[in-house]
Amino acid sequence: PLVSLCSGPVVVSQCSSEGLCPAACRSCQLCCDDGSVLPGNPSMLCCGSEAYSPSKESCCLGHLTVGVSEMVADCCGRKAYYPLSQLCCDGEIREQEPHHACCGTEVYNTQTQACCGHQRNLTLSLRHPRDSCCGDVLFNQETETCCADLKVRPVSEGSRCCVSTPYHPNITECVKGTVISVALTGGRCCNSVGYNPSTHICCAGNITEKEQGVPYQHCCGHLPFDPAVEICCSGHRYPPPRCPRSA
């Protein structure tokens, strides 16, 4: 009698009086992970409830693609495809051509088109070499600005974005998402407020006018102090020579 023995993924039949049958014997079977036993040979594998030959077929997520060798193919969802000549675009197989890439489930020409949209699935024709995506539309990076609100504005309204607001960095600044005016050259921000560092000093978010005739001033807590005539101890100003012991 023949007794089936499972050796790895292959079940071979053992003859009680002659030992193991040759590997090419017709009685060889496949023992699959789900416990099913399928007719096959040692060169075959299991794909769900089917046996297949990797040299002639491919198994993708338990589904067979006949005529596409698993040895040179990749999976695109449940189907096999040739990555050297095809593209897998969101589960759809498309033919590959020079300068082509995926845009959603379709392909687009990267030389003449752009892939835009929140889901990156909208193909638009380029009008200018400097065109780029701004949400669902294109904008020219040389003449237009696209901010966080995805609205295209002329660069005359601002060459940079402060969140959703365009601004001109030479006359305004973006501080914590707010555009503030800096009237004088060398202007700076202090807690979202513009100030002139040549006449004022920012200490812990407070703007204070500098004392006239004092060239070097520093902050001591919320107030400025002159290190030439004062010392700062734990955010408090004291006359020299040293800080009080309790400071």
CSV table of C-alpha atoms in Angstrom, one decimal:
chain,number,residue,atom,x,y,z
A,1,PRO,CA,0.0,0.0,0.0
A,2,LEU,CA,1.0,3.6,-0.5
A,3,VAL,CA,1.4,5.9,2.5
A,4,SER,CA,1.5,9.7,2.0
A,5,LEU,CA,4.3,11.5,3.9
A,6,CYS,CA,4.6,15.2,4.1
A,7,SER,CA,8.2,16.5,3.7
A,8,GLY,CA,8.2,20.3,3.8
A,9,PRO,CA,5.7,21.6,1.2
A,10,VAL,CA,5.8,18.4,-0.8
A,11,VAL,CA,4.0,15.1,-0.1
A,12,VAL,CA,5.7,12.1,-1.6
A,13,SER,CA,4.4,8.6,-1.7
A,14,GLN,CA,6.4,5.8,0.1
A,15,CYS,CA,6.3,2.3,-1.3
A,16,SER,CA,6.2,-0.1,1.7
A,17,SER,CA,8.5,-2.6,0.0
A,18,GLU,CA,10.6,-0.4,-2.4
A,19,GLY,CA,11.3,2.7,-0.3
A,20,LEU,CA,10.7,6.2,-1.6
A,21,CYS,CA,9.3,6.6,-5.1
A,22,PRO,CA,11.3,8.9,-7.5
A,23,ALA,CA,10.5,12.6,-7.3
A,24,ALA,CA,9.0,12.5,-10.8
A,25,CYS,CA,6.4,9.9,-9.8
A,26,ARG,CA,2.8,10.7,-10.7
A,27,SER,CA,1.7,10.1,-7.1
A,28,CYS,CA,3.6,13.2,-5.7
A,29,GLN,CA,1.4,15.8,-4.1
A,30,LEU,CA,1.6,19.3,-2.6
A,31,CYS,CA,0.8,19.9,1.1
A,32,CYS,CA,-0.3,23.6,1.3
A,33,ASP,CA,-0.4,25.8,4.4
A,34,ASP,CA,-4.2,25.7,4.6
A,35,GLY,CA,-3.9,21.9,4.9
A,36,SER,CA,-5.1,21.1,1.4
A,37,VAL,CA,-3.3,18.4,-0.5
A,38,LEU,CA,-3.0,19.1,-4.3
A,39,PRO,CA,-1.5,17.0,-7.2
A,40,GLY,CA,1.8,18.4,-8.3
A,41,ASN,CA,5.6,17.8,-8.2
A,42,PRO,CA,8.5,19.2,-6.2
A,43,SER,CA,9.0,22.2,-8.6
A,44,MET,CA,5.5,23.5,-8.0
A,45,LEU,CA,4.1,25.7,-5.2
A,46,CYS,CA,0.7,26.4,-3.7
A,47,CYS,CA,-1.3,29.5,-4.5
A,48,GLY,CA,-4.4,29.5,-2.4
A,49,SER,CA,-6.2,26.3,-3.3
A,50,GLU,CA,-4.3,25.8,-6.6
A,51,ALA,CA,-0.9,24.4,-7.5
A,52,TYR,CA,1.3,26.4,-9.9
A,53,SER,CA,4.7,26.5,-11.5
A,54,PRO,CA,6.7,29.7,-10.7
A,55,SER,CA,8.6,29.4,-14.0
A,56,LYS,CA,5.3,29.8,-15.9
A,57,GLU,CA,2.9,31.5,-13.5
A,58,SER,CA,2.7,34.1,-10.7
A,59,CYS,CA,0.8,34.0,-7.4
A,60,CYS,CA,-0.4,37.4,-6.1
A,61,LEU,CA,-2.5,37.5,-2.9
A,62,GLY,CA,-3.7,34.0,-3.6
A,63,HIS,CA,-4.6,34.6,-7.2
A,64,LEU,CA,-2.8,33.1,-10.2
A,65,THR,CA,-1.6,35.0,-13.3
A,66,VAL,CA,-1.0,32.4,-16.0
A,67,GLY,CA,1.8,33.0,-18.6
A,68,VAL,CA,3.7,35.5,-16.4
A,69,SER,CA,6.7,33.9,-14.7
A,70,GLU,CA,7.0,34.8,-11.0
A,71,MET,CA,10.8,34.8,-11.4
A,72,VAL,CA,10.8,38.1,-13.5
A,73,ALA,CA,7.5,39.6,-12.4
A,74,ASP,CA,6.1,41.7,-9.4
A,75,CYS,CA,2.6,41.9,-8.0
A,76,CYS,CA,0.2,44.7,-8.7
A,77,GLY,CA,-2.6,43.9,-6.3
A,78,ARG,CA,-3.9,40.5,-7.4
A,79,LYS,CA,-2.2,40.6,-10.8
A,80,ALA,CA,1.4,40.0,-11.9
A,81,TYR,CA,3.2,42.5,-14.2
A,82,TYR,CA,6.6,43.0,-15.7
A,83,PRO,CA,8.2,46.0,-13.9
A,84,LEU,CA,10.7,46.5,-16.8
A,85,SER,CA,8.0,47.3,-19.3
A,86,GLN,CA,5.0,48.1,-17.2
A,87,LEU,CA,3.9,50.3,-14.3
A,88,CYS,CA,1.6,49.5,-11.4
A,89,CYS,CA,-0.6,52.5,-10.8
A,90,ASP,CA,-2.8,52.1,-7.7
A,91,GLY,CA,-3.5,48.5,-8.5
A,92,GLU,CA,-3.9,49.1,-12.3
A,93,ILE,CA,-1.2,47.8,-14.8
A,94,ARG,CA,-0.2,50.3,-17.4
A,95,GLU,CA,2.4,50.1,-20.2
A,96,GLN,CA,5.6,52.0,-19.5
A,97,GLU,CA,7.0,54.5,-21.9
A,98,PRO,CA,9.9,57.0,-21.7
A,99,HIS,CA,9.3,59.8,-19.1
A,100,HIS,CA,6.1,58.2,-17.9
A,101,ALA,CA,5.1,57.8,-14.3
A,102,CYS,CA,1.9,57.1,-12.3
A,103,CYS,CA,-0.7,59.6,-11.5
A,104,GLY,CA,-3.5,57.8,-9.6
A,105,THR,CA,-4.5,54.9,-11.7
A,106,GLU,CA,-3.3,56.5,-14.9
A,107,VAL,CA,0.1,57.4,-16.4
A,108,TYR,CA,1.4,60.9,-17.3
A,109,ASN,CA,4.4,62.3,-19.2
A,110,THR,CA,6.7,64.0,-16.7
A,111,GLN,CA,8.1,66.2,-19.5
A,112,THR,CA,4.8,67.8,-20.6
A,113,GLN,CA,2.4,67.2,-17.7
A,114,ALA,CA,2.2,67.5,-13.9
A,115,CYS,CA,0.4,65.2,-11.4
A,116,CYS,CA,-1.5,67.4,-9.0
A,117,GLY,CA,-4.4,67.2,-6.5
A,118,HIS,CA,-4.7,66.3,-2.9
A,119,GLN,CA,-4.7,62.6,-3.8
A,120,ARG,CA,-2.1,63.0,-6.5
A,121,ASN,CA,-4.4,61.7,-9.2
A,122,LEU,CA,-5.1,64.8,-11.4
A,123,THR,CA,-3.1,65.2,-14.6
A,124,LEU,CA,-2.6,68.8,-15.9
A,125,SER,CA,-0.7,70.0,-19.0
A,126,LEU,CA,2.4,72.2,-18.3
A,127,ARG,CA,2.2,75.7,-19.7
A,128,HIS,CA,5.7,76.8,-18.6
A,129,PRO,CA,8.9,75.0,-17.5
A,130,ARG,CA,8.5,76.6,-14.0
A,131,ASP,CA,5.0,75.4,-13.5
A,132,SER,CA,4.2,73.5,-10.3
A,133,CYS,CA,1.1,72.2,-8.5
A,134,CYS,CA,-1.0,74.4,-6.2
A,135,GLY,CA,-3.7,72.0,-5.2
A,136,ASP,CA,-5.8,71.2,-8.3
A,137,VAL,CA,-4.3,73.9,-10.5
A,138,LEU,CA,-0.8,74.9,-11.8
A,139,PHE,CA,1.1,78.1,-10.9
A,140,ASN,CA,4.2,79.7,-12.4
A,141,GLN,CA,6.9,79.8,-9.7
A,142,GLU,CA,8.5,82.8,-11.3
A,143,THR,CA,5.4,85.1,-11.5
A,144,GLU,CA,3.0,83.6,-9.0
A,145,THR,CA,2.8,82.4,-5.4
A,146,CYS,CA,0.9,79.4,-3.9
A,147,CYS,CA,0.3,79.5,-0.1
A,148,ALA,CA,-1.2,77.1,2.4
A,149,ASP,CA,-4.8,78.1,1.3
A,150,LEU,CA,-3.9,76.7,-2.2
A,151,LYS,CA,-4.8,80.0,-3.8
A,152,VAL,CA,-2.7,81.3,-6.7
A,153,ARG,CA,-1.7,85.0,-6.4
A,154,PRO,CA,0.6,87.2,-8.5
A,155,VAL,CA,4.1,87.5,-7.0
A,156,SER,CA,3.4,91.3,-6.8
A,157,GLU,CA,1.3,90.5,-3.7
A,158,GLY,CA,4.2,88.8,-2.1
A,159,SER,CA,7.1,86.5,-3.1
A,160,ARG,CA,6.8,84.3,0.1
A,161,CYS,CA,4.1,82.8,2.2
A,162,CYS,CA,3.2,83.3,5.8
A,163,VAL,CA,0.9,80.3,6.1
A,164,SER,CA,-1.9,81.5,3.8
A,165,THR,CA,-0.8,85.1,3.4
A,166,PRO,CA,1.8,86.2,0.8
A,167,TYR,CA,4.3,88.9,2.0
A,168,HIS,CA,7.4,90.8,0.8
A,169,PRO,CA,10.4,89.8,3.0
A,170,ASN,CA,12.1,93.1,2.3
A,171,ILE,CA,9.4,95.2,4.0
A,172,THR,CA,7.5,92.7,6.2
A,173,GLU,CA,8.2,89.6,8.2
A,174,CYS,CA,6.3,86.4,9.1
A,175,VAL,CA,6.2,85.9,12.9
A,176,LYS,CA,4.2,82.9,14.3
A,177,GLY,CA,1.9,82.9,11.2
A,178,THR,CA,1.3,86.7,11.3
A,179,VAL,CA,2.7,89.2,8.8
A,180,ILE,CA,4.0,92.3,10.5
A,181,SER,CA,5.4,95.5,9.1
A,182,VAL,CA,9.0,96.4,9.6
A,183,ALA,CA,9.4,100.0,8.5
A,184,LEU,CA,13.1,100.5,9.0
A,185,THR,CA,16.1,98.6,7.7
A,186,GLY,CA,17.3,96.1,10.2
A,187,GLY,CA,13.9,95.7,11.8
A,188,ARG,CA,13.1,92.7,13.9
A,189,CYS,CA,10.2,90.9,15.6
A,190,CYS,CA,9.4,90.8,19.3
A,191,ASN,CA,6.4,88.7,20.2
A,192,SER,CA,4.7,89.3,16.8
A,193,VAL,CA,5.5,93.1,16.9
A,194,GLY,CA,8.1,94.8,14.8
A,195,TYR,CA,10.7,97.0,16.3
A,196,ASN,CA,13.9,98.9,15.4
A,197,PRO,CA,16.9,97.3,17.3
A,198,SER,CA,18.9,100.5,16.9
A,199,THR,CA,16.4,102.4,19.2
A,200,HIS,CA,14.6,99.7,21.1
A,201,ILE,CA,15.4,96.4,22.8
A,202,CYS,CA,13.3,93.3,23.2
A,203,CYS,CA,13.5,91.6,26.6
A,204,ALA,CA,11.3,88.6,27.2
A,205,GLY,CA,8.7,89.7,24.7
A,206,ASN,CA,8.6,93.3,25.9
A,207,ILE,CA,9.8,96.2,23.8
A,208,THR,CA,11.6,99.0,25.7
A,209,GLU,CA,13.2,102.1,24.4
A,210,LYS,CA,17.0,102.2,24.8
A,211,GLU,CA,18.6,104.8,27.0
A,212,GLN,CA,20.3,107.5,25.0
A,213,GLY,CA,24.0,107.5,25.1
A,214,VAL,CA,24.3,103.9,26.3
A,215,PRO,CA,25.9,102.0,23.4
A,216,TYR,CA,25.7,98.5,24.8
A,217,GLN,CA,22.5,97.3,26.5
A,218,HIS,CA,21.4,93.8,27.4
A,219,CYS,CA,18.3,92.2,28.9
A,220,CYS,CA,17.9,91.4,32.6
A,221,GLY,CA,14.5,89.7,32.9
A,222,HIS,CA,11.9,92.0,31.3
A,223,LEU,CA,14.1,95.1,31.4
A,224,PRO,CA,17.3,96.3,29.7
A,225,PHE,CA,20.4,97.0,31.8
A,226,ASP,CA,23.9,98.5,31.2
A,227,PRO,CA,26.5,95.9,32.1
A,228,ALA,CA,29.0,98.8,32.5
A,229,VAL,CA,27.2,100.1,35.6
A,230,GLU,CA,24.9,97.3,36.7
A,231,ILE,CA,24.9,93.6,37.2
A,232,CYS,CA,22.0,91.2,36.6
A,233,CYS,CA,21.2,88.5,39.2
A,234,SER,CA,18.4,86.1,38.6
A,235,GLY,CA,16.5,88.5,36.4
A,236,HIS,CA,17.0,91.5,38.7
A,237,ARG,CA,19.3,94.5,38.3
A,238,TYR,CA,21.7,95.5,41.1
A,239,PRO,CA,24.5,98.0,41.5
A,240,PRO,CA,28.0,96.4,41.5
A,241,PRO,CA,30.2,94.9,42.8
A,242,ARG,CA,28.3,91.6,43.3
A,243,CYS,CA,24.9,90.0,43.6
A,244,PRO,CA,23.3,89.9,47.0
A,245,ARG,CA,23.5,86.4,48.6
A,246,SER,CA,19.8,85.8,48.4
A,247,ALA,CA,19.7,86.4,44.6
